CSV table of C-alpha atoms in Angstrom, one decimal:
chain,number,residue,atom,x,y,z
J,1,ASP,CA,70.9,56.8,-197.5
J,2,SER,CA,73.7,58.2,-199.1
J,3,GLY,CA,72.9,57.9,-202.6
J,4,VAL,CA,75.4,54.9,-202.9
J,5,THR,CA,74.7,51.2,-203.8
J,6,GLN,CA,76.7,48.0,-203.5
J,7,THR,CA,75.6,44.7,-204.4
J,8,PRO,CA,75.3,41.6,-203.6
J,9,LYS,CA,75.2,42.6,-199.7
J,10,HIS,CA,76.4,39.1,-198.5
J,11,LEU,CA,78.7,36.6,-200.3
J,12,ILE,CA,80.5,33.5,-199.3
J,13,THR,CA,82.6,32.0,-201.4
J,14,ALA,CA,85.7,29.6,-201.2
J,15,THR,CA,89.3,30.0,-200.9
J,16,GLY,CA,90.8,30.1,-204.6
J,17,GLN,CA,87.4,31.3,-206.1
J,18,ARG,CA,86.8,35.0,-207.8
J,19,VAL,CA,84.1,37.4,-207.1
J,20,THR,CA,82.9,40.5,-208.6
J,21,LEU,CA,81.6,43.5,-206.6
J,22,ARG,CA,79.6,46.1,-208.2
J,23,CYS,CA,79.3,49.5,-207.1
J,24,SER,CA,76.6,52.9,-208.7
J,25,PRO,CA,78.2,55.9,-207.2
J,26,ARG,CA,75.5,59.1,-206.2
J,27,SER,CA,73.8,60.3,-209.1
J,28,GLY,CA,76.6,63.3,-210.8
J,29,ASP,CA,80.2,61.7,-208.7
J,30,LEU,CA,82.7,60.7,-211.5
J,31,SER,CA,84.9,59.7,-208.3
J,32,VAL,CA,84.8,56.2,-207.2
J,33,TYR,CA,86.9,54.6,-203.9
J,34,TRP,CA,87.1,51.4,-203.0
J,35,TYR,CA,87.8,50.6,-199.5
J,36,GLN,CA,88.3,47.2,-197.7
J,37,GLN,CA,87.3,47.1,-194.0
J,38,SER,CA,88.5,44.4,-191.1
J,39,LEU,CA,88.8,43.9,-187.9
J,40,ASP,CA,92.6,44.1,-188.0
J,41,GLN,CA,93.4,46.4,-190.5
J,42,GLY,CA,91.1,48.8,-190.2
J,43,LEU,CA,89.5,51.0,-193.3
J,44,GLN,CA,91.8,51.0,-195.8
J,45,PHE,CA,92.0,52.3,-199.5
J,46,LEU,CA,92.1,49.9,-202.5
J,47,ILE,CA,91.9,51.9,-205.4
J,48,GLN,CA,90.3,55.3,-206.8
J,49,TYR,CA,88.9,55.9,-210.1
J,50,TYR,CA,87.9,59.1,-211.7
J,51,ASN,CA,85.4,59.4,-215.1
J,52,GLY,CA,86.3,56.1,-215.9
J,53,GLU,CA,90.5,56.5,-215.3
J,54,GLU,CA,92.1,55.1,-212.3
J,55,ARG,CA,94.2,57.7,-210.1
J,56,ALA,CA,95.3,56.4,-207.7
J,57,LYS,CA,96.0,52.9,-206.1
J,58,GLY,CA,96.5,51.8,-202.0
J,59,ASN,CA,97.2,48.7,-200.6
J,60,ILE,CA,95.4,46.9,-203.1
J,61,LEU,CA,96.9,43.4,-204.0
J,62,GLU,CA,97.5,41.9,-207.4
J,63,ARG,CA,94.6,39.6,-207.3
J,64,PHE,CA,92.7,42.3,-206.6
J,65,SER,CA,91.6,44.5,-210.2
J,66,ALA,CA,88.8,47.3,-210.7
J,67,GLN,CA,87.3,49.3,-213.7
J,68,GLN,CA,84.8,52.4,-213.9
J,69,PHE,CA,82.6,51.8,-217.0
J,70,PRO,CA,81.2,54.4,-219.1
J,71,ASP,CA,77.8,54.8,-217.5
J,72,LEU,CA,79.7,55.5,-214.2
J,73,HIS,CA,79.1,52.1,-211.9
J,74,SER,CA,82.2,50.2,-210.6
J,75,GLU,CA,83.1,46.8,-210.1
J,76,LEU,CA,85.9,45.7,-207.9
J,77,ASN,CA,87.5,41.9,-209.0
J,78,LEU,CA,89.0,39.3,-206.3
J,79,SER,CA,90.3,36.8,-208.0
J,80,SER,CA,92.2,33.4,-205.8
J,81,LEU,CA,90.7,34.4,-202.6
J,82,GLU,CA,92.0,33.6,-199.5
J,83,LEU,CA,90.7,33.9,-195.8
J,84,GLY,CA,92.6,36.8,-195.2
J,85,ASP,CA,90.2,38.7,-198.0
J,86,SER,CA,86.9,38.0,-196.1
J,87,ALA,CA,85.9,41.3,-194.7
J,88,LEU,CA,83.5,44.2,-195.6
J,89,TYR,CA,83.9,46.0,-199.1
J,90,PHE,CA,82.9,49.6,-199.5
J,91,CYS,CA,82.8,52.2,-201.8
J,92,ALA,CA,82.2,55.3,-201.7
J,93,SER,CA,82.3,57.7,-204.6
J,94,SER,CA,82.4,62.0,-204.7
J,95,VAL,CA,81.4,64.7,-207.1
J,96,GLY,CA,84.9,65.2,-208.5
J,97,ILE,CA,88.8,64.9,-207.7
J,98,ASP,CA,89.2,68.2,-205.9
J,99,ARG,CA,86.1,67.0,-203.7
J,100,GLY,CA,87.7,63.8,-202.5
J,101,TYR,CA,87.2,65.1,-198.5
J,102,GLU,CA,83.6,64.8,-199.3
J,103,GLN,CA,82.9,60.8,-199.6
J,104,TYR,CA,79.7,59.3,-199.2
J,105,PHE,CA,79.6,55.6,-198.7
J,106,GLY,CA,77.6,52.6,-199.8
J,107,PRO,CA,76.3,49.9,-197.2
J,108,GLY,CA,79.1,47.6,-198.1
J,109,THR,CA,79.5,44.0,-199.5
J,110,ARG,CA,80.6,41.7,-196.8
J,111,LEU,CA,82.6,39.0,-198.6
J,112,THR,CA,83.2,35.3,-196.6
J,113,VAL,CA,85.8,33.3,-197.5
J,114,THR,CA,85.2,29.8,-196.2
O,1,GLN,CA,103.6,53.2,-185.6
O,2,LYS,CA,100.4,54.4,-187.6
O,3,GLU,CA,99.5,57.5,-189.7
O,4,VAL,CA,96.7,58.0,-187.9
O,5,GLU,CA,96.2,56.9,-184.1
O,6,GLN,CA,92.6,56.5,-182.6
O,7,ASP,CA,92.0,55.0,-179.4
O,8,PRO,CA,89.5,52.5,-180.3
O,9,GLY,CA,87.4,53.0,-176.6
O,10,PRO,CA,85.0,51.7,-175.7
O,11,LEU,CA,83.4,54.9,-174.4
O,12,SER,CA,80.7,54.8,-172.5
O,13,VAL,CA,78.5,57.8,-171.4
O,14,PRO,CA,75.0,59.0,-169.8
O,15,GLU,CA,72.6,60.7,-171.9
O,16,GLY,CA,73.3,64.0,-172.1
O,17,ALA,CA,77.0,64.2,-171.6
O,18,ILE,CA,79.6,65.7,-173.9
O,19,VAL,CA,81.6,63.0,-175.9
O,20,SER,CA,84.3,64.0,-176.6
O,21,LEU,CA,86.8,62.3,-179.3
O,22,ASN,CA,90.2,62.5,-180.4
O,23,CYS,CA,93.1,61.3,-183.0
O,24,THR,CA,96.7,62.4,-183.7
O,25,TYR,CA,98.4,62.0,-186.6
O,26,SER,CA,101.9,62.1,-187.8
O,27,ASN,CA,101.6,63.2,-191.4
O,28,SER,CA,102.3,66.9,-191.3
O,29,ALA,CA,101.0,67.3,-195.4
O,30,PHE,CA,97.0,66.3,-193.7
O,31,GLN,CA,95.2,69.2,-194.8
O,32,TYR,CA,91.4,68.0,-194.8
O,33,PHE,CA,90.6,66.3,-192.1
O,34,MET,CA,87.0,64.3,-191.6
O,35,TRP,CA,84.9,62.4,-189.1
O,36,TYR,CA,82.4,59.7,-189.8
O,37,ARG,CA,79.7,57.8,-187.6
O,38,GLN,CA,79.7,54.2,-188.6
O,39,TYR,CA,76.9,52.0,-187.3
O,40,SER,CA,76.9,48.6,-187.1
O,41,ARG,CA,77.0,46.9,-190.2
O,42,LYS,CA,76.3,50.0,-192.0
O,43,GLY,CA,78.6,52.0,-194.2
O,44,PRO,CA,80.7,55.3,-193.0
O,45,GLU,CA,78.5,59.1,-193.1
O,46,LEU,CA,80.3,62.0,-193.6
O,47,LEU,CA,80.0,63.9,-190.6
O,48,MET,CA,82.2,66.8,-190.9
O,49,TYR,CA,85.1,67.8,-192.9
O,50,THR,CA,87.6,70.9,-192.0
O,51,TYR,CA,90.4,72.3,-194.0
O,52,SER,CA,93.3,73.2,-192.1
O,53,SER,CA,93.6,74.4,-188.2
O,54,GLY,CA,90.9,76.4,-186.4
O,55,ASN,CA,87.3,74.8,-185.5
O,56,LYS,CA,83.5,73.7,-186.9
O,57,GLU,CA,80.8,73.9,-185.7
O,58,ASP,CA,77.5,72.1,-187.1
O,59,GLY,CA,74.5,71.5,-185.0
O,60,ARG,CA,75.3,69.4,-181.6
O,61,PHE,CA,78.8,68.4,-183.2
O,62,THR,CA,82.2,70.8,-183.2
O,63,ALA,CA,85.5,69.7,-184.8
O,64,GLN,CA,88.8,71.1,-183.9
O,65,VAL,CA,92.0,70.9,-185.6
O,66,ASP,CA,95.5,71.6,-184.0
O,67,LYS,CA,98.0,71.2,-186.6
O,68,SER,CA,100.7,72.6,-185.0
O,69,SER,CA,100.1,69.5,-182.6
O,70,LYS,CA,98.8,67.3,-185.2
O,71,TYR,CA,95.8,66.3,-183.2
O,72,ILE,CA,92.0,66.7,-183.9
O,73,SER,CA,88.9,66.4,-181.7
O,74,LEU,CA,85.1,65.7,-182.4
O,75,PHE,CA,82.6,66.9,-179.6
O,76,ILE,CA,79.1,65.7,-179.3
O,77,ARG,CA,77.2,67.8,-176.7
O,78,ASP,CA,73.9,66.7,-175.6
O,79,SER,CA,74.5,63.2,-176.4
O,80,GLN,CA,71.7,60.6,-177.1
O,81,PRO,CA,71.1,56.9,-177.3
O,82,SER,CA,70.8,57.2,-181.3
O,83,ASP,CA,74.9,58.6,-181.1
O,84,SER,CA,75.5,55.1,-180.0
O,85,ALA,CA,78.3,54.0,-183.2
O,86,THR,CA,81.9,54.0,-184.0
O,87,TYR,CA,83.3,57.5,-185.0
O,88,LEU,CA,86.1,57.2,-187.6
O,89,CYS,CA,88.9,60.4,-187.9
O,90,ALA,CA,90.1,60.5,-191.5
O,91,MET,CA,92.7,62.5,-193.2
O,92,LYS,CA,94.2,63.4,-196.6
O,93,GLY,CA,96.5,65.8,-198.0
O,94,ALA,CA,96.1,68.1,-200.4
O,95,TRP,CA,93.4,68.8,-203.3
O,96,ASN,CA,95.3,66.3,-205.6
O,97,ASP,CA,96.1,63.4,-202.9
O,98,TYR,CA,93.6,61.1,-203.6
O,99,LYS,CA,94.1,59.0,-200.2
O,100,LEU,CA,92.0,58.7,-197.4
O,101,SER,CA,94.0,57.8,-193.8
O,102,PHE,CA,91.6,56.7,-191.3
O,103,GLY,CA,92.1,56.2,-187.8
O,104,ALA,CA,91.0,52.8,-186.0
O,105,GLY,CA,87.5,53.9,-184.8
O,106,THR,CA,86.4,54.5,-181.2
O,107,THR,CA,83.1,52.5,-180.2
O,108,VAL,CA,80.8,55.3,-178.2
O,109,THR,CA,77.4,54.1,-176.3
O,110,VAL,CA,75.3,57.0,-174.5
O,111,ARG,CA,73.2,54.9,-171.8
O,112,ALA,CA,69.8,56.3,-171.9
C-alpha cells in the first residue's frame, strides 16, 4: 500500500458526461501528479500540483481540468467524455518538487465511457 | 520516435533465472532514472531510482545507467513467481523538470 488513495475504483459513464476523480496523497506529500494509462498510449503525464498551485502540464486535453485543495487532496475533472477517454487514471504524490523522481502511485480509477 | 523505448516482451523465464530488462532513450537532458513494477490492475510501484550514470543495488534488484549510450537496465536475480508483473522504466530531467516519461513496460512471467 503506497499510502495514496483514489476514489472511485471504477466508473462507467456515457459519452458527453462529466466525471470527477479524487485523490488523497500520502501523509506529508505536497506534490500531486495525474497520469492516464491506456493500452495504446501507455502511461502519460497529465498535470502536476504543488501545495495547491499548478506546476506542470503534460498531455492534458482542454476538456480535462484539475485542482488541489488546501487539505492537499486533488480532483481531476473530465468533461464532454469521449469513448477514447476510457483508461486507467492514476494519481501519484511526492514529498516536494525536488523529489519528483520518487513518486508513489495510487491504485487508480478505471474509467469506462460507453 | 518515442522519447523512451522499451521492448514490451512478453518475457518468460524459469524460477531462479536472472531477468534482464532495458530501455533506451533519446533525450540527453534526462538525469533521473526509475524502475516501476506494476501488477495487473494495480498502480505502479517504485522499485528503484538512480541519479546520472552508474549502478545501484537493492536486494535482488540491480539498476544500471549508461548515459553515454542512453541505455538503462534492470536485473532481477533469483527470480520468483511473485516477480511476475509489468516493469516500467521512467525518466526525468533536472530537479525542476516535473514530468516523468515512461517506457511502454515489459511484461515478465516467472514460471514455477
